[in-house]
GROMACS .gro file of N, CA and C in nm:
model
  279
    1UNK      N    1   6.103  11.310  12.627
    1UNK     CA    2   6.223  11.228  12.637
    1UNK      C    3   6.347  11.312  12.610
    2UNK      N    4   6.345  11.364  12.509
    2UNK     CA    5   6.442  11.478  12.489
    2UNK      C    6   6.507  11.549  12.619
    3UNK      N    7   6.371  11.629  12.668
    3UNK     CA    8   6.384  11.714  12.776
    3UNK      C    9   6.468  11.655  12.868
    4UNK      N   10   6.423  11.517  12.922
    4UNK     CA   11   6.478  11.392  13.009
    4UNK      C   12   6.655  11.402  12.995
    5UNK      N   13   6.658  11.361  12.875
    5UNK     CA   14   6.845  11.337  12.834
    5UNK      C   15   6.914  11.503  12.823
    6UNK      N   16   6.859  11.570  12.778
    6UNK     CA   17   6.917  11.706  12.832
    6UNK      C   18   6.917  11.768  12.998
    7UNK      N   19   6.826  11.700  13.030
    7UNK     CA   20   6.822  11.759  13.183
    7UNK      C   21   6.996  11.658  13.273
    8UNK      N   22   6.984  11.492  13.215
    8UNK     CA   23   7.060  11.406  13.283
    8UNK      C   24   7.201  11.489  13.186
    9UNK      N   25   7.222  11.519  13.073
    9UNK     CA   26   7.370  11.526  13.001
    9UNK      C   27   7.404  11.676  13.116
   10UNK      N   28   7.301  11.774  13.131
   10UNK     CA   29   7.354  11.899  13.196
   10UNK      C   30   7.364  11.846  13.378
   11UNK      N   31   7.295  11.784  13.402
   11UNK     CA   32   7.401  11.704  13.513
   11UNK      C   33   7.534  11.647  13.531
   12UNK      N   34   7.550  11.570  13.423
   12UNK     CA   35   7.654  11.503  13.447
   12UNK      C   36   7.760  11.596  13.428
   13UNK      N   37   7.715  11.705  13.325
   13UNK     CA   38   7.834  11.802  13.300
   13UNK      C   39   7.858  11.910  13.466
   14UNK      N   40   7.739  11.907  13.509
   14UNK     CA   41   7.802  11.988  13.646
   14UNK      C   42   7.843  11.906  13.771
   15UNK      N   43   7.877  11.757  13.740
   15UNK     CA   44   7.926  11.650  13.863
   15UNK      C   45   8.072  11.706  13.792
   16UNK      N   46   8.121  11.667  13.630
   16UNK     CA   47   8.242  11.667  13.585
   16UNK      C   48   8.297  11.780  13.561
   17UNK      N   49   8.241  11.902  13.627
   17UNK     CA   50   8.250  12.012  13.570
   17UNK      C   51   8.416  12.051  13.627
   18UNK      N   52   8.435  12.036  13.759
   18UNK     CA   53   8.557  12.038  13.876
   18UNK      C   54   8.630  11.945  13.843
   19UNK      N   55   8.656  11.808  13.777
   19UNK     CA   56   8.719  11.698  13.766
   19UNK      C   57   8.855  11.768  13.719
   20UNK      N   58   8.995  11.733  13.734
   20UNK     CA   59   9.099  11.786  13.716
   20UNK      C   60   9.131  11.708  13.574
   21UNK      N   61   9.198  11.783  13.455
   21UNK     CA   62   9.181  11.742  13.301
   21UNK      C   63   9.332  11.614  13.312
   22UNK      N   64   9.393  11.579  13.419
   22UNK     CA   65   9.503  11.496  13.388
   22UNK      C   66   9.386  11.387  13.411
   23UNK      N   67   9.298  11.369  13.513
   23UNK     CA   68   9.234  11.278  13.505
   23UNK      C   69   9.171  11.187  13.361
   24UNK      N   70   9.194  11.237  13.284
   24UNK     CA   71   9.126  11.173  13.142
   24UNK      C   72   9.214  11.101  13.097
   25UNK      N   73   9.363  11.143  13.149
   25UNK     CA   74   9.462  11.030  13.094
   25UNK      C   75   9.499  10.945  13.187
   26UNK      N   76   9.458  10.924  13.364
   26UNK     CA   77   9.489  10.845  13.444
   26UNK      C   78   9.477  10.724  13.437
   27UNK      N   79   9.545  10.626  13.444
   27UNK     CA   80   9.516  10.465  13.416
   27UNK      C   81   9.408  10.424  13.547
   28UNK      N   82   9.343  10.390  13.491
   28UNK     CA   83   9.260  10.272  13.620
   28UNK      C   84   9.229  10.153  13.569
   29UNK      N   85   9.268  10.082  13.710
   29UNK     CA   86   9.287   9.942  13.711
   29UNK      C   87   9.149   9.898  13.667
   30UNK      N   88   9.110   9.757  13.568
   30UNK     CA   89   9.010   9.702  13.527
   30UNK      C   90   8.948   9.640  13.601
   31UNK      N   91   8.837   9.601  13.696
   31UNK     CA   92   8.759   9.535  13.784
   31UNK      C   93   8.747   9.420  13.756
   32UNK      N   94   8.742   9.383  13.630
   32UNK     CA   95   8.748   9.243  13.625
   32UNK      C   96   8.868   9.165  13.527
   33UNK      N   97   8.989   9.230  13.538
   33UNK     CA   98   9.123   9.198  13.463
   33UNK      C   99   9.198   9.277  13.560
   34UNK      N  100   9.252   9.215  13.691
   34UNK     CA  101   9.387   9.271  13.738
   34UNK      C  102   9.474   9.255  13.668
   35UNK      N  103   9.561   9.411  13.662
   35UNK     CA  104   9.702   9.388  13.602
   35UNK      C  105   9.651   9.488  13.483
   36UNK      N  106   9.527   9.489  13.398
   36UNK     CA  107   9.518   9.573  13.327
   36UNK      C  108   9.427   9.684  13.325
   37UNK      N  109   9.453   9.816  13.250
   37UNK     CA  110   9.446   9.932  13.312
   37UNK      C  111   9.347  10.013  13.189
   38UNK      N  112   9.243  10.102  13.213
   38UNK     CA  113   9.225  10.193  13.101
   38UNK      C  114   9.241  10.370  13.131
   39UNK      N  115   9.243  10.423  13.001
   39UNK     CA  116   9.257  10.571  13.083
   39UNK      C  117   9.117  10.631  13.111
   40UNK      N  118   9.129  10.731  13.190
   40UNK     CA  119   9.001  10.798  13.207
   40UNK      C  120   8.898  10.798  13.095
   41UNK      N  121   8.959  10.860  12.969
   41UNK     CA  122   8.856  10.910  12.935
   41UNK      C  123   8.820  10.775  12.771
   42UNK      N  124   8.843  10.687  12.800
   42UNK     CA  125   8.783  10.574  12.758
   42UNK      C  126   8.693  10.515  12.845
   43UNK      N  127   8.712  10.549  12.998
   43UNK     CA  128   8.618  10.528  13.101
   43UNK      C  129   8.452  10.566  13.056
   44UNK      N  130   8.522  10.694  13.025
   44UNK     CA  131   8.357  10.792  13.051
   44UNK      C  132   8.309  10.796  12.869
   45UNK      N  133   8.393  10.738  12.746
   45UNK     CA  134   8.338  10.717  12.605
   45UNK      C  135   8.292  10.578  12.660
   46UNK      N  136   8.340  10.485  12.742
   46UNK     CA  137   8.225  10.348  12.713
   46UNK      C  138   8.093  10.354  12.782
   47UNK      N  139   8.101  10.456  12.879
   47UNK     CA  140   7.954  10.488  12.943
   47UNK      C  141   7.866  10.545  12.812
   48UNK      N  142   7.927  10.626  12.793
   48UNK     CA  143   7.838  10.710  12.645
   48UNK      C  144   7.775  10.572  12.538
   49UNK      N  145   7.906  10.464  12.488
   49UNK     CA  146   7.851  10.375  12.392
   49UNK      C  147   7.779  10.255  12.523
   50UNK      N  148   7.756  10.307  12.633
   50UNK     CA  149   7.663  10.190  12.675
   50UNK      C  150   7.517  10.223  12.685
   51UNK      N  151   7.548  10.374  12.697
   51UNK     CA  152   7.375  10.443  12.667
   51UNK      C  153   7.386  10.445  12.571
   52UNK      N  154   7.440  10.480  12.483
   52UNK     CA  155   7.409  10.466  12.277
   52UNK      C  156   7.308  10.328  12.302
   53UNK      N  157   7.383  10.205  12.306
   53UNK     CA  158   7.356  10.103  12.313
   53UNK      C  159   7.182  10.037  12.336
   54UNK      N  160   7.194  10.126  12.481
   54UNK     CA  161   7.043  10.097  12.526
   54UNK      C  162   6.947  10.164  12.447
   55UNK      N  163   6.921  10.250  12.430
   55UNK     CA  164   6.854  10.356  12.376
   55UNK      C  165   6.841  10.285  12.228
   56UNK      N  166   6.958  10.263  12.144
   56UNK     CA  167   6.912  10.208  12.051
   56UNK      C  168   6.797  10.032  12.071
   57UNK      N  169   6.828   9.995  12.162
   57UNK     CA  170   6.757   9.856  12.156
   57UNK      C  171   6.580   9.898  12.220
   58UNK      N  172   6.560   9.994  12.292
   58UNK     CA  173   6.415  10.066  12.351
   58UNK      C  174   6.408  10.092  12.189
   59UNK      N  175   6.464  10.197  12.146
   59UNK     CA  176   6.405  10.237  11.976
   59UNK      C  177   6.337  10.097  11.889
   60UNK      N  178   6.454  10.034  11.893
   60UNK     CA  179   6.398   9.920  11.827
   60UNK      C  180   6.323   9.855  11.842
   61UNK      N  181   6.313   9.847  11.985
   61UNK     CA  182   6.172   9.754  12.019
   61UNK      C  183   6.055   9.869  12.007
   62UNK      N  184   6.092   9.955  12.038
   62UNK     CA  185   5.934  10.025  12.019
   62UNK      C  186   5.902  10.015  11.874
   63UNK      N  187   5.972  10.036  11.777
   63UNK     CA  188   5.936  10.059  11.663
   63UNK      C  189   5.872   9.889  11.625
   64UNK      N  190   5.939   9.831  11.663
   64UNK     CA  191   5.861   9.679  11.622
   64UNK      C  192   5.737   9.633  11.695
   65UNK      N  193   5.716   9.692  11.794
   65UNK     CA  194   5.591   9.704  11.892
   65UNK      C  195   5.451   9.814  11.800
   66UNK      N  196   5.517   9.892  11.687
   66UNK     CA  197   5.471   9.987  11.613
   66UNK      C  198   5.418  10.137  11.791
   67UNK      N  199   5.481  10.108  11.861
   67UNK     CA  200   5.486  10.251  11.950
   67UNK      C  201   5.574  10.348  11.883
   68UNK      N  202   5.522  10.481  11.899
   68UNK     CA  203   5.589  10.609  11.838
   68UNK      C  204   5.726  10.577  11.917
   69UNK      N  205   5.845  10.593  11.796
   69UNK     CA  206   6.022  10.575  11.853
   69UNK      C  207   6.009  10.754  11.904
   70UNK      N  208   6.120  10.748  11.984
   70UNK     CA  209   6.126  10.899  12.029
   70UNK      C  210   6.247  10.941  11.944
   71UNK      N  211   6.210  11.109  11.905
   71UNK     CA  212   6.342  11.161  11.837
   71UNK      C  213   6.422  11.201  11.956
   72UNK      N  214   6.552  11.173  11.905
   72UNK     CA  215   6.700  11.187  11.993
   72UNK      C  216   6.722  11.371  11.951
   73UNK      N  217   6.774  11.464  12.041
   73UNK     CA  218   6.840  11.562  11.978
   73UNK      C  219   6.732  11.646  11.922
   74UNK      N  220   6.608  11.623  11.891
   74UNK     CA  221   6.502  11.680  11.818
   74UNK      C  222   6.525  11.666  11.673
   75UNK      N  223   6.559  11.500  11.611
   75UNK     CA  224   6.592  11.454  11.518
   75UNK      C  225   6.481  11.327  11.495
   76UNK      N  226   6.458  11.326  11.341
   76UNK     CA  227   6.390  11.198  11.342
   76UNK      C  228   6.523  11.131  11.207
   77UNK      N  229   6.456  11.020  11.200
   77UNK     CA  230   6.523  10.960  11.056
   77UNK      C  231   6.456  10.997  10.961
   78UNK      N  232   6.311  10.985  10.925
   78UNK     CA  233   6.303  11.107  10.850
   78UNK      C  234   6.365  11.224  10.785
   79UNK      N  235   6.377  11.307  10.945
   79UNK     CA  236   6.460  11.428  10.886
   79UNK      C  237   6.601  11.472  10.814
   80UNK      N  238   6.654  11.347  10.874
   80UNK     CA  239   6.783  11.323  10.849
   80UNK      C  240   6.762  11.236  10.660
   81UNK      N  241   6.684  11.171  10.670
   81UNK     CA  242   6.706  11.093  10.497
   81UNK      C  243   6.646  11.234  10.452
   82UNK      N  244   6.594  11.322  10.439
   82UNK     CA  245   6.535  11.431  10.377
   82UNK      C  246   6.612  11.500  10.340
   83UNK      N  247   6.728  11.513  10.429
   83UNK     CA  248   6.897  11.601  10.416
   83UNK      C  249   7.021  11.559  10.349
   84UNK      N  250   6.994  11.413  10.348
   84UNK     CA  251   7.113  11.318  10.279
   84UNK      C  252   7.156  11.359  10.131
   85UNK      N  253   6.994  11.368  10.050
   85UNK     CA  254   7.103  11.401   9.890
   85UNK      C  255   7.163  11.522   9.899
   86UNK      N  256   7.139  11.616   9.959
   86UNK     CA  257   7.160  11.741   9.936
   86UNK      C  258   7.320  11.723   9.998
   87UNK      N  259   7.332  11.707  10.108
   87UNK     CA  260   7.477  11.670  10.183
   87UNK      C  261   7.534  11.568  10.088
   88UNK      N  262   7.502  11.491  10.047
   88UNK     CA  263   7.593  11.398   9.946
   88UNK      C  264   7.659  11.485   9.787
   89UNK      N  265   7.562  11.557   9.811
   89UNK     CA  266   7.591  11.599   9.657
   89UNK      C  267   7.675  11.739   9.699
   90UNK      N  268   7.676  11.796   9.842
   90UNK     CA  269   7.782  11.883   9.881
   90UNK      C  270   7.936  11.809   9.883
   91UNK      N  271   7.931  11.702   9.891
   91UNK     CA  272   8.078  11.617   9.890
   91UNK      C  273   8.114  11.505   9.807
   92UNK      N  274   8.029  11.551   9.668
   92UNK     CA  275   8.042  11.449   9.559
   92UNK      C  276   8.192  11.451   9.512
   93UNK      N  277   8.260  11.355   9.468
   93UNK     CA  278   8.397  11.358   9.414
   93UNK      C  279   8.379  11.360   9.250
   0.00000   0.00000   0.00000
């Protein structure tokens, strides 16, 4: 699965690779609100939180199905609570 989302993120980076950088601030019109507008690159962060989105609800159901969840990034939660005191206690006040 990993392999999967790295193969699709290094795609998308060579469709956007040519895209001209004013484009991120261009207004485009809303498809379903004429009259109002977003910029580019809130365009392409709500695609990102709409795959966040999915991905988290497959996790969840697998895990309640008790099917192995897949690690994101080559991360588990596990690994990550294993790292937490140590990082907390790097930014204790």
């Amino acid at each position: 699965m990993a392999d999967l989302a790295a193969g699709l993120g290094e795609r998308f980076a060579a469709l956007v690779r040519e895209t001209p950088a004013d484009w991120l601030t261009r207004r485009i019109e809303m498809i379903d609100t004429p009259g109002q507008s977003l910029a580019g690159w809130r365009l392409l962060m709500m695609m990102l939180e709409h795959e966040v989105h999915h991905r988290s609800q497959i996790d969840a159901y697998a895990g309640l199905q008790g099917w192995p969840v897949p690690e994101h990034l080559r991360r588990s939660a596990e690994s990550i609570d294993a790292l937490q005191d140590a990082e907390r206690a790097k930014h204790a006040r």
